[in-house]
Tab-separated table of C-alpha atoms and ligand atoms in Angstrom:
chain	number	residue	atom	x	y	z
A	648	UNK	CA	13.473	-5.259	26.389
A	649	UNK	CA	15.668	-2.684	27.317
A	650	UNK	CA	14.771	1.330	27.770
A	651	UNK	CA	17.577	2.086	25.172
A	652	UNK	CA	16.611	0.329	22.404
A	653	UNK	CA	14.596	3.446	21.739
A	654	UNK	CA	16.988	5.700	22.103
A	655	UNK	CA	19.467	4.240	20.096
A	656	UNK	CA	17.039	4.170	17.421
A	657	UNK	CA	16.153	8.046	17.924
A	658	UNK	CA	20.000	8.563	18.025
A	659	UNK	CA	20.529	6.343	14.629
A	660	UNK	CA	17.846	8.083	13.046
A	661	UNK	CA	19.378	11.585	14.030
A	662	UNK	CA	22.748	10.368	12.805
A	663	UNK	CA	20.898	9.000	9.362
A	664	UNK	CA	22.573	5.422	10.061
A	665	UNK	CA	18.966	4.698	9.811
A	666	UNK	CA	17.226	5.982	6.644
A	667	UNK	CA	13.692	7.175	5.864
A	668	UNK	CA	12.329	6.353	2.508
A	669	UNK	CA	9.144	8.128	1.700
A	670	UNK	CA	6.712	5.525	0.092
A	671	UNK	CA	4.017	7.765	-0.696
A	672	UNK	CA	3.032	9.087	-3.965
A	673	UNK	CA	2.388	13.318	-4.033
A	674	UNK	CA	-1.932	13.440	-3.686
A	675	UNK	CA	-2.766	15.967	-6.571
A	676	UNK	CA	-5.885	16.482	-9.015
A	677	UNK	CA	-4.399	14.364	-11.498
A	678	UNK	CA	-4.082	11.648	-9.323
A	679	UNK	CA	-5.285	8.243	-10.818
A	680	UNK	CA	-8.022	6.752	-8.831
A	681	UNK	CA	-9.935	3.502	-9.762
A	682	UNK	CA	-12.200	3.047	-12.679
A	683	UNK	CA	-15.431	1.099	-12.144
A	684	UNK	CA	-17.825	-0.116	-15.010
A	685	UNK	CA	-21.475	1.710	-14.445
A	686	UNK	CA	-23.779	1.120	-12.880
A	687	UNK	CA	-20.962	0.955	-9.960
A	688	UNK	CA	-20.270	4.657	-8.134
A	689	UNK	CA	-17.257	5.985	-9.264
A	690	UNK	CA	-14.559	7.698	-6.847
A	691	UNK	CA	-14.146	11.419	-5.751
A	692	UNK	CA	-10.177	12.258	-7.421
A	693	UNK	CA	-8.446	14.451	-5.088
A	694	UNK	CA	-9.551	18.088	-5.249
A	695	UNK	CA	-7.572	21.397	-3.867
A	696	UNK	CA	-10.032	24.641	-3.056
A	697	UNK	CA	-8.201	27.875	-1.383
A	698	UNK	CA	-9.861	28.859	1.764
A	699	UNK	CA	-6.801	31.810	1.363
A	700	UNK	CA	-3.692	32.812	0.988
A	701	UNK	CA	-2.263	36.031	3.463
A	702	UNK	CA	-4.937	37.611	1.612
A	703	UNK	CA	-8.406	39.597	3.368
A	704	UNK	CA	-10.086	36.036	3.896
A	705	UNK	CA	-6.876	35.195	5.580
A	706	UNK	CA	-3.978	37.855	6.135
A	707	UNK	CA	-1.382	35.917	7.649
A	708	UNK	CA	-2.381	32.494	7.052
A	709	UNK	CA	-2.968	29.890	3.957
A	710	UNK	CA	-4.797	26.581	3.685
A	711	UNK	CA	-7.139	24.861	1.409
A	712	UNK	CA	-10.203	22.751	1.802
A	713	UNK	CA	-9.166	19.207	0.656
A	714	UNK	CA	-11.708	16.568	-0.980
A	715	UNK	CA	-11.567	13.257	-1.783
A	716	UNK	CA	-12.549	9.308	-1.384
A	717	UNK	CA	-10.941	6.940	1.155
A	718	UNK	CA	-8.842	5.109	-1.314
A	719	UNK	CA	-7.399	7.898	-3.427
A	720	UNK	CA	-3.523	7.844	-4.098
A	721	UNK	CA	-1.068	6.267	-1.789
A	722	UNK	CA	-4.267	4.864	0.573
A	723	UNK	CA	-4.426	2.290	3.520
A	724	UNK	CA	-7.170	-0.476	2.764
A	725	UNK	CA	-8.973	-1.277	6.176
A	726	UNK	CA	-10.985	-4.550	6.885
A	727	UNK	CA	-14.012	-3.526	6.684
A	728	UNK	CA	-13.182	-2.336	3.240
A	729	UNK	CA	-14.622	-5.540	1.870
A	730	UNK	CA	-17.772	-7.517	2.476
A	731	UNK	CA	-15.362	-10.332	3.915
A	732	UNK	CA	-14.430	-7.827	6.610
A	733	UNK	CA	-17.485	-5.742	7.511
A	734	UNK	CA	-18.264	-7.612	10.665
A	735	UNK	CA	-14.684	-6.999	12.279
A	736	UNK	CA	-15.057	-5.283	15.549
A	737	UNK	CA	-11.417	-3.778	14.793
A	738	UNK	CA	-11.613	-3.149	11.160
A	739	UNK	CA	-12.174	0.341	10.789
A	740	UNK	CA	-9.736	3.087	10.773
A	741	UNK	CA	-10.689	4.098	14.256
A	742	UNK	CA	-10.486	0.975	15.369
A	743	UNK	CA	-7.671	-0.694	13.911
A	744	UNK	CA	-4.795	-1.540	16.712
A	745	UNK	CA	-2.780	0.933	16.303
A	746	UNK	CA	0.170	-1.464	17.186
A	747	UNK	CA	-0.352	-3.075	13.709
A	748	UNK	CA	0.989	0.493	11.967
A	749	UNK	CA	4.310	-0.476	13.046
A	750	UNK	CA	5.410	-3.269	11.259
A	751	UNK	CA	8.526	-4.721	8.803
A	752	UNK	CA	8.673	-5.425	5.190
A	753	UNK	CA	9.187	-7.872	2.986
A	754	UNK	CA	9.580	-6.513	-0.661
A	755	UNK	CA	9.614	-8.858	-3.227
A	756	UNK	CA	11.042	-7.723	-6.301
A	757	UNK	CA	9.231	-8.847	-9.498
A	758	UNK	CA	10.059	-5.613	-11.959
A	759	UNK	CA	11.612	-7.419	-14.172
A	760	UNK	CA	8.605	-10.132	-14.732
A	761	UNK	CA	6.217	-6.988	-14.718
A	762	UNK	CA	8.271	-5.304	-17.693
A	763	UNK	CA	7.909	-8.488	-19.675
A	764	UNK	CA	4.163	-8.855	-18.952
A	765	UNK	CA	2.011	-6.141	-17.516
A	766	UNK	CA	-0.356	-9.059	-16.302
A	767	UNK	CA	1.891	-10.564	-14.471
A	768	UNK	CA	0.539	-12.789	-11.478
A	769	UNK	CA	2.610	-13.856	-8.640
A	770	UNK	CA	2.133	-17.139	-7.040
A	771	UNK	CA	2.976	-19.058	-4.365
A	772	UNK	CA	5.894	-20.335	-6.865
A	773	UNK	CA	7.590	-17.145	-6.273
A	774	UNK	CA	7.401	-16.344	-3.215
A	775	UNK	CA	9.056	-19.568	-2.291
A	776	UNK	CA	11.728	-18.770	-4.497
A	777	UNK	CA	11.820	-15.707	-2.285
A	778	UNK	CA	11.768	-17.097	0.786
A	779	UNK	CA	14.553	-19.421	-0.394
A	780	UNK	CA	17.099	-16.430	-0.807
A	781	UNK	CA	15.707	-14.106	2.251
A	782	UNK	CA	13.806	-16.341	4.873
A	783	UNK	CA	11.138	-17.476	5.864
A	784	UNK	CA	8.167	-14.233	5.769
A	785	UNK	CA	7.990	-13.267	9.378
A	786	UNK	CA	4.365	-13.451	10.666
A	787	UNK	CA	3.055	-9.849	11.197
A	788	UNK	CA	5.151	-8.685	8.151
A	789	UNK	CA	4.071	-5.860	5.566
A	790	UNK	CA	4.010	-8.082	2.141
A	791	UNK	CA	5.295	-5.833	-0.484
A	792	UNK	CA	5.131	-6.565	-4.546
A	793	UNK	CA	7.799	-4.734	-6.225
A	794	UNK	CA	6.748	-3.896	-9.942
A	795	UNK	CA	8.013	-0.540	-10.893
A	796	UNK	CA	4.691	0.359	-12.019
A	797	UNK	CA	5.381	3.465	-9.593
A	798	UNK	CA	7.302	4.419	-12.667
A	799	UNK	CA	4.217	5.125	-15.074
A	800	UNK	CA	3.719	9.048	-14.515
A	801	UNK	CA	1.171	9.643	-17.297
A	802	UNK	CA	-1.924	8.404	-15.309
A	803	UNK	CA	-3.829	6.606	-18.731
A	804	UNK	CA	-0.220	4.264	-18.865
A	805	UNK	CA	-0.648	4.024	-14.159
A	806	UNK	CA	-4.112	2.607	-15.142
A	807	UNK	CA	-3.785	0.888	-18.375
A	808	UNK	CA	-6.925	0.015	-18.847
A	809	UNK	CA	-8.122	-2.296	-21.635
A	810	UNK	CA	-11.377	-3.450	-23.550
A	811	UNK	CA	-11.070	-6.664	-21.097
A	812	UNK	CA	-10.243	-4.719	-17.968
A	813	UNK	CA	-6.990	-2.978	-16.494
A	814	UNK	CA	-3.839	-4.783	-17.360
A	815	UNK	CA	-2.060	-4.353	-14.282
A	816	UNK	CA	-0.201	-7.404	-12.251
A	817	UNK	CA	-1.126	-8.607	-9.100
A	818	UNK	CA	-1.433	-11.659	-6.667
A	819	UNK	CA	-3.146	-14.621	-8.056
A	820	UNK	CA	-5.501	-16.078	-5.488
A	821	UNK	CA	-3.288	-18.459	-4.571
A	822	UNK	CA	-0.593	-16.370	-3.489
A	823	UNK	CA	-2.746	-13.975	-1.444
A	824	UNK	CA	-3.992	-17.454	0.590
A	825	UNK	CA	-1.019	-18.400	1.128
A	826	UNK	CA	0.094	-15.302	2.840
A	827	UNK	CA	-3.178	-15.241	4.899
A	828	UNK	CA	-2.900	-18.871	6.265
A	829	UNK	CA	0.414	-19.436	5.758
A	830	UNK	CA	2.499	-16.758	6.531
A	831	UNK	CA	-0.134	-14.555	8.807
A	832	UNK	CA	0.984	-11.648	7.128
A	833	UNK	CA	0.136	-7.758	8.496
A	834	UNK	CA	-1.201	-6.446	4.933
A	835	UNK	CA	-0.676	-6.480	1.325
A	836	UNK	CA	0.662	-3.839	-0.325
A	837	UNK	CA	1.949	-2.576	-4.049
A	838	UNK	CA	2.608	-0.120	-6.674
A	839	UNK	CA	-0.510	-0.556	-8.307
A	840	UNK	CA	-4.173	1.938	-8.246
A	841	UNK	CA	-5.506	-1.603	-6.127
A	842	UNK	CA	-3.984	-4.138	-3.979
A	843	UNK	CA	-5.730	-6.711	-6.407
A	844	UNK	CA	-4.349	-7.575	-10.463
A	845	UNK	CA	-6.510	-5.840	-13.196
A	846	UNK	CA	-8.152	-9.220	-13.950
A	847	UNK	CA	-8.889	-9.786	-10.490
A	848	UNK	CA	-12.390	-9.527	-11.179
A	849	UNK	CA	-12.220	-13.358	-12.945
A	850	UNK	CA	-10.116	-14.361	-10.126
A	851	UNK	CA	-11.834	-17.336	-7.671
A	852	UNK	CA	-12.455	-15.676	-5.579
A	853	UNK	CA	-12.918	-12.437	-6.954
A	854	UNK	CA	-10.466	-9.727	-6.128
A	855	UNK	CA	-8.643	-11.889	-3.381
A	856	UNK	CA	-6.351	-9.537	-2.272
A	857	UNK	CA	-8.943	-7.690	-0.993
A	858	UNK	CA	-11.607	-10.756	0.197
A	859	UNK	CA	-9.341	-13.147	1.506
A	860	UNK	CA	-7.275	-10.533	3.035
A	861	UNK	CA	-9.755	-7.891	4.731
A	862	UNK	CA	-11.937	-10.971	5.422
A	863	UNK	CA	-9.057	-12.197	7.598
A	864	UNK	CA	-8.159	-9.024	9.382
A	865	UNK	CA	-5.375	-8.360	6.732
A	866	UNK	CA	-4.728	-4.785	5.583
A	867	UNK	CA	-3.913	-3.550	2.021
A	868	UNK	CA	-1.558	-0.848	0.848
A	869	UNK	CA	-2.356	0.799	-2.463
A	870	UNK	CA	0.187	3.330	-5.174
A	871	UNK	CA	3.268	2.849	-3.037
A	872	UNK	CA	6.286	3.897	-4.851
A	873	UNK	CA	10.204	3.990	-4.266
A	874	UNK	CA	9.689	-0.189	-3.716
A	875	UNK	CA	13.148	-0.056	-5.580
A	876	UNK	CA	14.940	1.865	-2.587
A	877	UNK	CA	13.838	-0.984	-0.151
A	878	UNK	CA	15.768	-4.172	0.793
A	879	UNK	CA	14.259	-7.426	0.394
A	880	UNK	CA	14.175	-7.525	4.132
A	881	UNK	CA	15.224	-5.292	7.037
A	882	UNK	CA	12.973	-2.329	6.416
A	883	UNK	CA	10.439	-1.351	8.864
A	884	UNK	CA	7.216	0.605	7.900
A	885	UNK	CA	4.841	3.298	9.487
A	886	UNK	CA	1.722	3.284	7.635
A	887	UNK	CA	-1.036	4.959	9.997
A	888	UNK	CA	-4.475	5.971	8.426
A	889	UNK	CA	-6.148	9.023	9.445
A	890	UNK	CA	-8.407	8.039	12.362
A	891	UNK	CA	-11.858	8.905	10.560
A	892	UNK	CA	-15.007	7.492	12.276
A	893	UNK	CA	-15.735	4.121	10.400
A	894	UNK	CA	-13.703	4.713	7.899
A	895	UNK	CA	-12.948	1.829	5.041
A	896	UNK	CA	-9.215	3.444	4.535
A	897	UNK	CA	-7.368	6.211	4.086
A	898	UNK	CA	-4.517	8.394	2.070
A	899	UNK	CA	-1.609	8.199	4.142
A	900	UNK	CA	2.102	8.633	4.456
A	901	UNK	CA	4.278	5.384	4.534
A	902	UNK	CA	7.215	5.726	5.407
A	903	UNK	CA	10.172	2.909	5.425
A	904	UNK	CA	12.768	3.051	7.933
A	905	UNK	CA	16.350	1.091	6.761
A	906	UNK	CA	19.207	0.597	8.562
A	907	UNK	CA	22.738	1.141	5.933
A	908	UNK	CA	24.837	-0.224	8.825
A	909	UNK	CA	23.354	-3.783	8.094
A	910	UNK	CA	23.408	-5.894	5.168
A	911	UNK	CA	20.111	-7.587	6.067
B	1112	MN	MN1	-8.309	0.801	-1.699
């Protein structure tokens, strides 16, 4: 490969030919963080405290001490996340390939279908319909479901839980093994609190988004928004976790870079 591909990318990027999108939600008190029936340990949401402000605990300087669990907000789902992944020697956050944080997208758009039904489950069914349009998913490819559920500010309406469990859409199993043997995706990643549908929990197997994917080296992606700003292909995405010792994921930044000088 030539030296200049880089530099023509820095230069594009300087002359905004290529775009950054910013997929990450703002990480605040009142961000939503999964609900789980007792006697299952509930999450830390993300707290703020003032260490100080240019005041006398700090005269020219302000910062905060930050608290919170791994998967809270926009958050990176590593392997070892799941009991299908805990044996992976390059699972963790620390030990993740760091080549794998580089990767493109595929977004595939199902708003409309979410709208309609906010249990919406996509299948293998659609994403051949997608691949029929856009190609063939590339192998080492972000996976990204599209459902405008970004959209729900008032966190009770994000979560939407039921009597039955969340309604929220998601993968059916299916789908998600597919994409593992199949396609040999990167990761899974959506709008959604959890990589996984509400229902998930009746799924066989349960929660396959995260079993069959962490269990097979896959990552996940969790509350990504601005989906709608994203082609169906074309975009590539950063999503690094922070490097914590064994960790099972992360908040994060993801960032999308497009290119407006191509159509695809
Ligand atoms: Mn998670």
């Amino acid at each position: 490969m030539s030296k200049s591909v880089l530099s023509k990318l820095a230069k594009a990027i300087l002359k905004q030919d290529i775009r950054i999108i910013d997929l990450t939600q703002t990480l605040q008190p009142s961000t939503p963080v999964i609900q789980l029936p007792p006697p299952m340990s509930p999450t830390k949401p993300f707290s703020s405290e003032l260490i100080s402000r240019y005041d006398e605990k700090g005269p020219a300087w302000y910062w905060n001490n930050i608290a919170c669990g791994e998967h809270t907000g926009t958050h990176f789902d590593a392997p070892i996340h799941w009991i299908t992944g805990r044996d992976l020697d390059d699972g963790a956050t620390d030990t993740v390939n760091p080549q794998r944080f580089v990767a493109p997208a595929c977004v595939i758009d199902v708003s409309k279908q979410c709208a309609k039904d906010e249990r919406f489950l996509l299948t293998p069914k659609h994403i051949l319909a997608w691949e029929k349009k856009h190609g063939k998913i590339p192998k080492g490819s972000w996976v990204l479901m599209r459902s405008d559920w970004s959209k729900r500010t008032d966190p009770a309406a994000f979560l939407n839980m039921h009597e039955d469990g969340p309604h929220v859409p998601g993968p059916n199993a299916d789908a998600v093994r597919f994409l593992v043997e199949e396609r040999d995706i990167n990761g899974w990643g959506v709008e959604a609190v959890g990589t996984d549908a509400g229902q998930a929990f009746a799924f066989e197997p349960p929660f396959p988004a995260h079993a069959l994917m962490h269990g097979s080296n896959k990552f996940g992606l969790a509350s990504l928004c601005n989906l709608d700003q994203l082609p169906p292909t074309g975009a590539l995405l950063i999503a690094a976790p922070l490097k914590i010792a064994n960790g099972s994921g992360s908040p994060l930044r993801v960032l999308a870079l497009i290119d407006d000088t191509q159509d695809d």
